């Protein structure tokens, strides 16, 4: 059902360059969904495979109609469009590599969306295809050391039927590692590191953001009911808030300050 903001037929001019006006004539959306799931687990080899396929079609899909006048003032109005198709595929695979003492995990996510928006009263058919792949390795013997390393690749392709709007391709890749070291029962050391690279055809340059966290904990009292931990966030002091958006009619890059590097001392106690 349309929400109250979409139906309210009053022009909102709080933002002088982006005016929003509701549409009292909106019709409800009708969704048709289909979901299939299949899974296999071999208890002898500890190999598992899960796959989920899902599709839906939305009649009377509510999208925004955007009109830009000669003064570059944008007027946005929600309208019913002919429909939208979404197709999704999610697959997960894990298996041990005994000769190397490792566990291997791979996850694949595919998403396809096709719909219609209105730009200056002209129908713009938008097709988006997203690919996301995560691969990681983890040691099998975790008695004292647990190490997990991997990478995530995300690639998004957007195509528009209006010739004046260029197609967009996004490419983001991140590398990550998690390490936990327990030399003796009472001590443990944990660190996590992530390096994310943002790249897009529509922007001038790529951006790389690293983030490293670490903590050292000590358990004491009977059954280690109490734990004291010292931790650090953003060890390199280079983490920033960052986001990029590219749509059919505008590009946006946002950066914002975060709390930055900090150290924390924590004391925890379990009553049970």
PDB file of C-alpha atoms in Angstrom:
ATOM      1  CA  UNK A   1       0.000   0.000   0.000  1.00  0.00           C
ATOM      2  CA  UNK A   2       1.200   3.574  -0.644  1.00  0.00           C
ATOM      3  CA  UNK A   3       2.303   5.346   2.530  1.00  0.00           C
ATOM      4  CA  UNK A   4       0.865   8.629   3.768  1.00  0.00           C
ATOM      5  CA  UNK A   5       3.716  10.735   2.401  1.00  0.00           C
ATOM      6  CA  UNK A   6       3.219   9.300  -1.082  1.00  0.00           C
ATOM      7  CA  UNK A   7      -0.535   9.981  -0.994  1.00  0.00           C
ATOM      8  CA  UNK A   8      -0.487  13.454   0.624  1.00  0.00           C
ATOM      9  CA  UNK A   9      -1.317  15.851  -2.297  1.00  0.00           C
ATOM     10  CA  UNK A  10       0.602  18.831  -0.887  1.00  0.00           C
ATOM     11  CA  UNK A  11       3.861  20.166  -2.298  1.00  0.00           C
ATOM     12  CA  UNK A  12       6.804  19.925   0.110  1.00  0.00           C
ATOM     13  CA  UNK A  13       9.187  22.807  -0.569  1.00  0.00           C
ATOM     14  CA  UNK A  14      11.514  22.438   2.420  1.00  0.00           C
ATOM     15  CA  UNK A  15      14.277  21.673  -0.082  1.00  0.00           C
ATOM     16  CA  UNK A  16      14.080  24.462  -2.666  1.00  0.00           C
ATOM     17  CA  UNK A  17      16.015  22.518  -5.315  1.00  0.00           C
ATOM     18  CA  UNK A  18      14.200  19.192  -4.767  1.00  0.00           C
ATOM     19  CA  UNK A  19      10.442  19.570  -4.407  1.00  0.00           C
ATOM     20  CA  UNK A  20       8.279  16.586  -3.414  1.00  0.00           C
ATOM     21  CA  UNK A  21       4.582  16.287  -4.214  1.00  0.00           C
ATOM     22  CA  UNK A  22       2.339  13.364  -3.245  1.00  0.00           C
ATOM     23  CA  UNK A  23      -0.100  11.610  -5.554  1.00  0.00           C
ATOM     24  CA  UNK A  24      -3.591  10.876  -4.231  1.00  0.00           C
ATOM     25  CA  UNK A  25      -4.347   8.669  -7.267  1.00  0.00           C
ATOM     26  CA  UNK A  26      -1.751   5.992  -6.458  1.00  0.00           C
ATOM     27  CA  UNK A  27      -2.886   2.378  -6.682  1.00  0.00           C
ATOM     28  CA  UNK A  28      -1.648  -0.445  -4.395  1.00  0.00           C
ATOM     29  CA  UNK A  29       1.211  -2.627  -5.573  1.00  0.00           C
ATOM     30  CA  UNK A  30       0.573  -6.349  -6.161  1.00  0.00           C
ATOM     31  CA  UNK A  31       3.503  -8.693  -5.567  1.00  0.00           C
ATOM     32  CA  UNK A  32       3.932 -12.204  -6.995  1.00  0.00           C
ATOM     33  CA  UNK A  33       6.715 -14.217  -5.330  1.00  0.00           C
ATOM     34  CA  UNK A  34       8.379 -17.582  -5.965  1.00  0.00           C
ATOM     35  CA  UNK A  35      11.179 -19.054  -3.818  1.00  0.00           C
ATOM     36  CA  UNK A  36      13.109 -22.319  -4.239  1.00  0.00           C
ATOM     37  CA  UNK A  37      15.745 -23.688  -1.840  1.00  0.00           C
ATOM     38  CA  UNK A  38      18.007 -26.731  -2.120  1.00  0.00           C
ATOM     39  CA  UNK A  39      20.720 -27.869   0.285  1.00  0.00           C
ATOM     40  CA  UNK A  40      23.171 -30.759   0.559  1.00  0.00           C
ATOM     41  CA  UNK A  41      25.411 -31.714   3.496  1.00  0.00           C
ATOM     42  CA  UNK A  42      27.849 -34.640   3.530  1.00  0.00           C
ATOM     43  CA  UNK A  43      28.535 -35.557   7.159  1.00  0.00           C
ATOM     44  CA  UNK A  44      31.533 -37.701   6.191  1.00  0.00           C
ATOM     45  CA  UNK A  45      33.444 -35.080   4.190  1.00  0.00           C
ATOM     46  CA  UNK A  46      31.905 -32.053   5.966  1.00  0.00           C
ATOM     47  CA  UNK A  47      31.056 -30.570   2.580  1.00  0.00           C
ATOM     48  CA  UNK A  48      27.939 -28.435   2.306  1.00  0.00           C
ATOM     49  CA  UNK A  49      26.142 -26.642  -0.507  1.00  0.00           C
ATOM     50  CA  UNK A  50      23.125 -24.357  -0.211  1.00  0.00           C
ATOM     51  CA  UNK A  51      21.343 -22.558  -3.035  1.00  0.00           C
ATOM     52  CA  UNK A  52      18.302 -20.302  -3.021  1.00  0.00           C
ATOM     53  CA  UNK A  53      16.565 -18.874  -6.090  1.00  0.00           C
ATOM     54  CA  UNK A  54      13.890 -16.236  -5.737  1.00  0.00           C
ATOM     55  CA  UNK A  55      11.864 -14.174  -8.162  1.00  0.00           C
ATOM     56  CA  UNK A  56       9.096 -11.628  -7.844  1.00  0.00           C
ATOM     57  CA  UNK A  57       7.066  -9.429 -10.112  1.00  0.00           C
ATOM     58  CA  UNK A  58       5.387  -6.243  -8.887  1.00  0.00           C
ATOM     59  CA  UNK A  59       2.288  -4.912 -10.644  1.00  0.00           C
ATOM     60  CA  UNK A  60       1.618  -1.164 -10.338  1.00  0.00           C
ATOM     61  CA  UNK A  61       5.125  -0.650  -8.987  1.00  0.00           C
ATOM     62  CA  UNK A  62       5.402   2.754  -7.273  1.00  0.00           C
ATOM     63  CA  UNK A  63       8.437   4.678  -8.529  1.00  0.00           C
ATOM     64  CA  UNK A  64       9.314   8.354  -8.576  1.00  0.00           C
ATOM     65  CA  UNK A  65       8.639  10.589 -11.549  1.00  0.00           C
ATOM     66  CA  UNK A  66      11.368  13.242 -11.744  1.00  0.00           C
ATOM     67  CA  UNK A  67      11.030  16.517 -13.656  1.00  0.00           C
ATOM     68  CA  UNK A  68      13.941  18.967 -13.906  1.00  0.00           C
ATOM     69  CA  UNK A  69      13.124  22.468 -15.135  1.00  0.00           C
ATOM     70  CA  UNK A  70      15.367  25.097 -16.793  1.00  0.00           C
ATOM     71  CA  UNK A  71      16.537  26.314 -13.373  1.00  0.00           C
ATOM     72  CA  UNK A  72      17.619  22.771 -12.437  1.00  0.00           C
ATOM     73  CA  UNK A  73      14.862  22.509  -9.810  1.00  0.00           C
ATOM     74  CA  UNK A  74      13.768  18.898  -9.435  1.00  0.00           C
ATOM     75  CA  UNK A  75      10.131  17.942  -8.798  1.00  0.00           C
ATOM     76  CA  UNK A  76       9.545  14.403  -7.551  1.00  0.00           C
ATOM     77  CA  UNK A  77       6.143  12.700  -7.632  1.00  0.00           C
ATOM     78  CA  UNK A  78       5.367   9.017  -6.913  1.00  0.00           C
ATOM     79  CA  UNK A  79       3.544   7.287  -9.777  1.00  0.00           C
ATOM     80  CA  UNK A  80       2.446   3.773 -10.695  1.00  0.00           C
ATOM     81  CA  UNK A  81       4.556   2.166 -13.417  1.00  0.00           C
ATOM     82  CA  UNK A  82       3.951  -0.861 -15.611  1.00  0.00           C
ATOM     83  CA  UNK A  83       5.831  -3.265 -13.324  1.00  0.00           C
ATOM     84  CA  UNK A  84       9.156  -4.401 -11.934  1.00  0.00           C
ATOM     85  CA  UNK A  85      10.951  -7.741 -12.115  1.00  0.00           C
ATOM     86  CA  UNK A  86      13.441  -8.945  -9.486  1.00  0.00           C
ATOM     87  CA  UNK A  87      15.481 -12.159  -9.724  1.00  0.00           C
ATOM     88  CA  UNK A  88      17.900 -13.293  -7.007  1.00  0.00           C
ATOM     89  CA  UNK A  89      20.281 -16.220  -6.621  1.00  0.00           C
ATOM     90  CA  UNK A  90      22.262 -17.024  -3.475  1.00  0.00           C
ATOM     91  CA  UNK A  91      24.704 -19.955  -3.260  1.00  0.00           C
ATOM     92  CA  UNK A  92      27.030 -21.032  -0.430  1.00  0.00           C
ATOM     93  CA  UNK A  93      29.670 -23.756  -0.579  1.00  0.00           C
ATOM     94  CA  UNK A  94      32.086 -24.965   2.107  1.00  0.00           C
ATOM     95  CA  UNK A  95      34.510 -27.871   2.229  1.00  0.00           C
ATOM     96  CA  UNK A  96      37.713 -28.819   4.068  1.00  0.00           C
ATOM     97  CA  UNK A  97      41.077 -28.937   2.308  1.00  0.00           C
ATOM     98  CA  UNK A  98      42.644 -31.604   4.493  1.00  0.00           C
ATOM     99  CA  UNK A  99      46.015 -31.659   2.762  1.00  0.00           C
ATOM    100  CA  UNK A 100      46.521 -28.004   3.699  1.00  0.00           C
ATOM    101  CA  UNK A 101      44.676 -28.036   7.017  1.00  0.00           C
ATOM    102  CA  UNK A 102      42.165 -25.429   5.826  1.00  0.00           C
ATOM    103  CA  UNK A 103      38.436 -24.911   5.485  1.00  0.00           C
ATOM    104  CA  UNK A 104      37.273 -23.249   2.261  1.00  0.00           C
ATOM    105  CA  UNK A 105      34.099 -21.173   2.000  1.00  0.00           C
ATOM    106  CA  UNK A 106      32.587 -19.404  -1.014  1.00  0.00           C
ATOM    107  CA  UNK A 107      29.397 -17.352  -1.244  1.00  0.00           C
ATOM    108  CA  UNK A 108      27.809 -16.022  -4.431  1.00  0.00           C
ATOM    109  CA  UNK A 109      24.941 -13.547  -4.654  1.00  0.00           C
ATOM    110  CA  UNK A 110      23.376 -12.476  -7.962  1.00  0.00           C
ATOM    111  CA  UNK A 111      20.609  -9.906  -8.300  1.00  0.00           C
ATOM    112  CA  UNK A 112      18.732  -8.750 -11.416  1.00  0.00           C
ATOM    113  CA  UNK A 113      16.249  -5.870 -11.397  1.00  0.00           C
ATOM    114  CA  UNK A 114      14.325  -4.422 -14.329  1.00  0.00           C
ATOM    115  CA  UNK A 115      11.845  -1.582 -13.947  1.00  0.00           C
ATOM    116  CA  UNK A 116      10.649   1.759 -15.255  1.00  0.00           C
ATOM    117  CA  UNK A 117      11.097   5.299 -13.951  1.00  0.00           C
ATOM    118  CA  UNK A 118       9.897   8.577 -15.452  1.00  0.00           C
ATOM    119  CA  UNK A 119      12.388  11.354 -16.217  1.00  0.00           C
ATOM    120  CA  UNK A 120      10.886  14.558 -17.652  1.00  0.00           C
ATOM    121  CA  UNK A 121       7.754  12.550 -18.503  1.00  0.00           C
ATOM    122  CA  UNK A 122       9.804  10.089 -20.572  1.00  0.00           C
ATOM    123  CA  UNK A 123       9.863   6.415 -19.607  1.00  0.00           C
ATOM    124  CA  UNK A 124      13.344   5.241 -18.626  1.00  0.00           C
ATOM    125  CA  UNK A 125      13.750   1.478 -18.525  1.00  0.00           C
ATOM    126  CA  UNK A 126      16.426   0.658 -15.951  1.00  0.00           C
ATOM    127  CA  UNK A 127      18.227  -2.685 -15.796  1.00  0.00           C
ATOM    128  CA  UNK A 128      20.568  -3.447 -12.894  1.00  0.00           C
ATOM    129  CA  UNK A 129      22.672  -6.571 -12.478  1.00  0.00           C
ATOM    130  CA  UNK A 130      24.707  -7.044  -9.273  1.00  0.00           C
ATOM    131  CA  UNK A 131      27.356  -9.692  -8.618  1.00  0.00           C
ATOM    132  CA  UNK A 132      28.798 -10.363  -5.166  1.00  0.00           C
ATOM    133  CA  UNK A 133      31.404 -13.044  -4.474  1.00  0.00           C
ATOM    134  CA  UNK A 134      33.082 -13.770  -1.134  1.00  0.00           C
ATOM    135  CA  UNK A 135      35.884 -16.324  -0.764  1.00  0.00           C
ATOM    136  CA  UNK A 136      37.635 -17.178   2.494  1.00  0.00           C
ATOM    137  CA  UNK A 137      40.056 -19.701   4.012  1.00  0.00           C
ATOM    138  CA  UNK A 138      40.265 -20.684   7.670  1.00  0.00           C
ATOM    139  CA  UNK A 139      42.608 -23.016   9.535  1.00  0.00           C
ATOM    140  CA  UNK A 140      41.031 -26.230  10.827  1.00  0.00           C
ATOM    141  CA  UNK A 141      43.128 -26.656  13.970  1.00  0.00           C
ATOM    142  CA  UNK A 142      41.897 -23.827  16.219  1.00  0.00           C
ATOM    143  CA  UNK A 143      43.323 -25.010  19.531  1.00  0.00           C
ATOM    144  CA  UNK A 144      45.454 -21.874  19.986  1.00  0.00           C
ATOM    145  CA  UNK A 145      45.288 -19.886  16.749  1.00  0.00           C
ATOM    146  CA  UNK A 146      42.305 -19.137  14.552  1.00  0.00           C
ATOM    147  CA  UNK A 147      43.012 -17.329  11.275  1.00  0.00           C
ATOM    148  CA  UNK A 148      40.518 -16.418   8.565  1.00  0.00           C
ATOM    149  CA  UNK A 149      41.465 -14.531   5.402  1.00  0.00           C
ATOM    150  CA  UNK A 150      39.384 -13.702   2.385  1.00  0.00           C
ATOM    151  CA  UNK A 151      38.097 -11.207  -0.117  1.00  0.00           C
ATOM    152  CA  UNK A 152      34.754  -9.825  -1.289  1.00  0.00           C
ATOM    153  CA  UNK A 153      34.167  -8.614  -4.834  1.00  0.00           C
ATOM    154  CA  UNK A 154      31.100  -6.577  -5.770  1.00  0.00           C
ATOM    155  CA  UNK A 155      30.369  -5.542  -9.349  1.00  0.00           C
ATOM    156  CA  UNK A 156      27.184  -3.702 -10.375  1.00  0.00           C
ATOM    157  CA  UNK A 157      26.068  -2.876 -13.910  1.00  0.00           C
ATOM    158  CA  UNK A 158      23.288  -0.370 -14.602  1.00  0.00           C
ATOM    159  CA  UNK A 159      21.833   0.289 -18.051  1.00  0.00           C
ATOM    160  CA  UNK A 160      19.291   2.972 -19.010  1.00  0.00           C
ATOM    161  CA  UNK A 161      17.075   3.115 -22.080  1.00  0.00           C
ATOM    162  CA  UNK A 162      17.323   6.917 -22.375  1.00  0.00           C
ATOM    163  CA  UNK A 163      20.312   7.567 -24.616  1.00  0.00           C
ATOM    164  CA  UNK A 164      21.372  10.783 -22.828  1.00  0.00           C
ATOM    165  CA  UNK A 165      22.010   8.882 -19.572  1.00  0.00           C
ATOM    166  CA  UNK A 166      25.336   6.977 -19.569  1.00  0.00           C
ATOM    167  CA  UNK A 167      25.451   3.433 -18.268  1.00  0.00           C
ATOM    168  CA  UNK A 168      27.146   2.969 -14.885  1.00  0.00           C
ATOM    169  CA  UNK A 169      29.480   0.243 -13.666  1.00  0.00           C
ATOM    170  CA  UNK A 170      30.494  -0.059  -9.998  1.00  0.00           C
ATOM    171  CA  UNK A 171      33.480  -2.075  -8.834  1.00  0.00           C
ATOM    172  CA  UNK A 172      34.214  -2.530  -5.115  1.00  0.00           C
ATOM    173  CA  UNK A 173      36.658  -5.015  -3.636  1.00  0.00           C
ATOM    174  CA  UNK A 174      37.630  -5.627  -0.021  1.00  0.00           C
ATOM    175  CA  UNK A 175      40.194  -7.835   1.684  1.00  0.00           C
ATOM    176  CA  UNK A 176      39.749  -9.017   5.252  1.00  0.00           C
ATOM    177  CA  UNK A 177      41.475 -11.088   7.899  1.00  0.00           C
ATOM    178  CA  UNK A 178      40.510 -12.177  11.418  1.00  0.00           C
ATOM    179  CA  UNK A 179      43.067 -13.551  13.852  1.00  0.00           C
ATOM    180  CA  UNK A 180      42.473 -14.940  17.357  1.00  0.00           C
ATOM    181  CA  UNK A 181      45.400 -16.178  19.426  1.00  0.00           C
ATOM    182  CA  UNK A 182      45.012 -17.951  22.784  1.00  0.00           C
ATOM    183  CA  UNK A 183      48.483 -18.870  24.099  1.00  0.00           C
ATOM    184  CA  UNK A 184      47.072 -20.024  27.453  1.00  0.00           C
ATOM    185  CA  UNK A 185      43.565 -20.477  28.751  1.00  0.00           C
ATOM    186  CA  UNK A 186      43.241 -17.049  30.414  1.00  0.00           C
ATOM    187  CA  UNK A 187      44.784 -14.861  27.690  1.00  0.00           C
ATOM    188  CA  UNK A 188      43.453 -14.120  24.222  1.00  0.00           C
ATOM    189  CA  UNK A 189      44.407 -11.686  21.483  1.00  0.00           C
ATOM    190  CA  UNK A 190      42.078 -10.742  18.614  1.00  0.00           C
ATOM    191  CA  UNK A 191      42.612  -8.527  15.598  1.00  0.00           C
ATOM    192  CA  UNK A 192      40.557  -7.747  12.507  1.00  0.00           C
ATOM    193  CA  UNK A 193      41.727  -5.924   9.385  1.00  0.00           C
ATOM    194  CA  UNK A 194      39.731  -4.777   6.352  1.00  0.00           C
ATOM    195  CA  UNK A 195      40.851  -2.865   3.267  1.00  0.00           C
ATOM    196  CA  UNK A 196      38.034  -1.678   0.983  1.00  0.00           C
ATOM    197  CA  UNK A 197      38.548  -0.156  -2.456  1.00  0.00           C
ATOM    198  CA  UNK A 198      35.666   1.838  -4.012  1.00  0.00           C
ATOM    199  CA  UNK A 199      35.805   2.317  -7.751  1.00  0.00           C
ATOM    200  CA  UNK A 200      33.175   3.412 -10.256  1.00  0.00           C
ATOM    201  CA  UNK A 201      33.051   4.381 -13.884  1.00  0.00           C
ATOM    202  CA  UNK A 202      31.103   7.544 -13.067  1.00  0.00           C
ATOM    203  CA  UNK A 203      33.681   8.967 -10.624  1.00  0.00           C
ATOM    204  CA  UNK A 204      37.126  10.403 -11.275  1.00  0.00           C
ATOM    205  CA  UNK A 205      39.162   8.352  -8.816  1.00  0.00           C
ATOM    206  CA  UNK A 206      39.059   5.255  -6.669  1.00  0.00           C
ATOM    207  CA  UNK A 207      39.113   5.437  -2.873  1.00  0.00           C
ATOM    208  CA  UNK A 208      40.799   2.950  -0.532  1.00  0.00           C
ATOM    209  CA  UNK A 209      39.839   2.835   3.161  1.00  0.00           C
ATOM    210  CA  UNK A 210      41.681   0.622   5.688  1.00  0.00           C
ATOM    211  CA  UNK A 211      40.365  -0.385   9.120  1.00  0.00           C
ATOM    212  CA  UNK A 212      42.264  -2.346  11.774  1.00  0.00           C
ATOM    213  CA  UNK A 213      40.958  -3.228  15.236  1.00  0.00           C
ATOM    214  CA  UNK A 214      42.658  -5.224  17.990  1.00  0.00           C
ATOM    215  CA  UNK A 215      41.959  -6.370  21.558  1.00  0.00           C
ATOM    216  CA  UNK A 216      43.800  -8.151  24.357  1.00  0.00           C
ATOM    217  CA  UNK A 217      41.803  -9.935  27.055  1.00  0.00           C
ATOM    218  CA  UNK A 218      42.592 -11.637  30.350  1.00  0.00           C
ATOM    219  CA  UNK A 219      40.182 -13.837  32.308  1.00  0.00           C
ATOM    220  CA  UNK A 220      40.449 -14.197  36.059  1.00  0.00           C
ATOM    221  CA  UNK A 221      38.572 -15.382  39.159  1.00  0.00           C
ATOM    222  CA  UNK A 222      37.038 -18.865  39.325  1.00  0.00           C
ATOM    223  CA  UNK A 223      36.125 -20.245  35.875  1.00  0.00           C
ATOM    224  CA  UNK A 224      37.240 -16.918  34.354  1.00  0.00           C
ATOM    225  CA  UNK A 225      33.980 -15.259  35.367  1.00  0.00           C
ATOM    226  CA  UNK A 226      35.661 -11.853  35.141  1.00  0.00           C
ATOM    227  CA  UNK A 227      37.415 -10.556  32.049  1.00  0.00           C
ATOM    228  CA  UNK A 228      39.421  -7.388  31.538  1.00  0.00           C
ATOM    229  CA  UNK A 229      40.004  -6.278  27.937  1.00  0.00           C
ATOM    230  CA  UNK A 230      41.915  -3.451  26.333  1.00  0.00           C
ATOM    231  CA  UNK A 231      40.952  -2.727  22.733  1.00  0.00           C
ATOM    232  CA  UNK A 232      41.797  -0.238  19.999  1.00  0.00           C
ATOM    233  CA  UNK A 233      39.619   0.857  17.078  1.00  0.00           C
ATOM    234  CA  UNK A 234      41.147   2.181  13.839  1.00  0.00           C
ATOM    235  CA  UNK A 235      44.768   1.398  14.629  1.00  0.00           C
ATOM    236  CA  UNK A 236      46.018   3.368  11.591  1.00  0.00           C
ATOM    237  CA  UNK A 237      43.649   6.304  12.260  1.00  0.00           C
ATOM    238  CA  UNK A 238      42.641   6.406   8.582  1.00  0.00           C
ATOM    239  CA  UNK A 239      39.035   5.197   8.673  1.00  0.00           C
ATOM    240  CA  UNK A 240      36.393   7.614   7.313  1.00  0.00           C
ATOM    241  CA  UNK A 241      32.675   7.472   6.660  1.00  0.00           C
ATOM    242  CA  UNK A 242      32.184   7.103   2.925  1.00  0.00           C
ATOM    243  CA  UNK A 243      29.337   6.440   0.507  1.00  0.00           C
ATOM    244  CA  UNK A 244      28.781   6.704  -3.246  1.00  0.00           C
ATOM    245  CA  UNK A 245      25.456   6.750  -5.094  1.00  0.00           C
ATOM    246  CA  UNK A 246      24.893   6.865  -8.828  1.00  0.00           C
ATOM    247  CA  UNK A 247      21.347   6.929 -10.232  1.00  0.00           C
ATOM    248  CA  UNK A 248      19.724   7.836 -13.506  1.00  0.00           C
ATOM    249  CA  UNK A 249      19.780  11.598 -12.843  1.00  0.00           C
ATOM    250  CA  UNK A 250      22.462  12.396 -10.272  1.00  0.00           C
ATOM    251  CA  UNK A 251      25.787  11.365  -8.767  1.00  0.00           C
ATOM    252  CA  UNK A 252      26.531  11.674  -5.064  1.00  0.00           C
ATOM    253  CA  UNK A 253      29.660  11.101  -3.000  1.00  0.00           C
ATOM    254  CA  UNK A 254      29.407  11.595   0.755  1.00  0.00           C
ATOM    255  CA  UNK A 255      32.198  11.676   3.304  1.00  0.00           C
ATOM    256  CA  UNK A 256      31.702  12.279   7.010  1.00  0.00           C
ATOM    257  CA  UNK A 257      33.800  12.349  10.140  1.00  0.00           C
ATOM    258  CA  UNK A 258      33.749   9.349  12.439  1.00  0.00           C
ATOM    259  CA  UNK A 259      34.823   9.015  16.040  1.00  0.00           C
ATOM    260  CA  UNK A 260      38.278   8.031  14.760  1.00  0.00           C
ATOM    261  CA  UNK A 261      40.914   6.140  16.656  1.00  0.00           C
ATOM    262  CA  UNK A 262      40.148   5.312  20.270  1.00  0.00           C
ATOM    263  CA  UNK A 263      41.239   2.955  23.046  1.00  0.00           C
ATOM    264  CA  UNK A 264      38.859   1.244  25.458  1.00  0.00           C
ATOM    265  CA  UNK A 265      39.304  -0.607  28.736  1.00  0.00           C
ATOM    266  CA  UNK A 266      36.465  -3.028  29.559  1.00  0.00           C
ATOM    267  CA  UNK A 267      35.702  -5.076  32.662  1.00  0.00           C
ATOM    268  CA  UNK A 268      33.055  -7.783  32.319  1.00  0.00           C
ATOM    269  CA  UNK A 269      31.669 -10.230  34.888  1.00  0.00           C
ATOM    270  CA  UNK A 270      29.457 -13.316  34.347  1.00  0.00           C
ATOM    271  CA  UNK A 271      27.024 -14.071  37.165  1.00  0.00           C
ATOM    272  CA  UNK A 272      26.274 -17.607  35.982  1.00  0.00           C
TER     273      UNK A 272
END
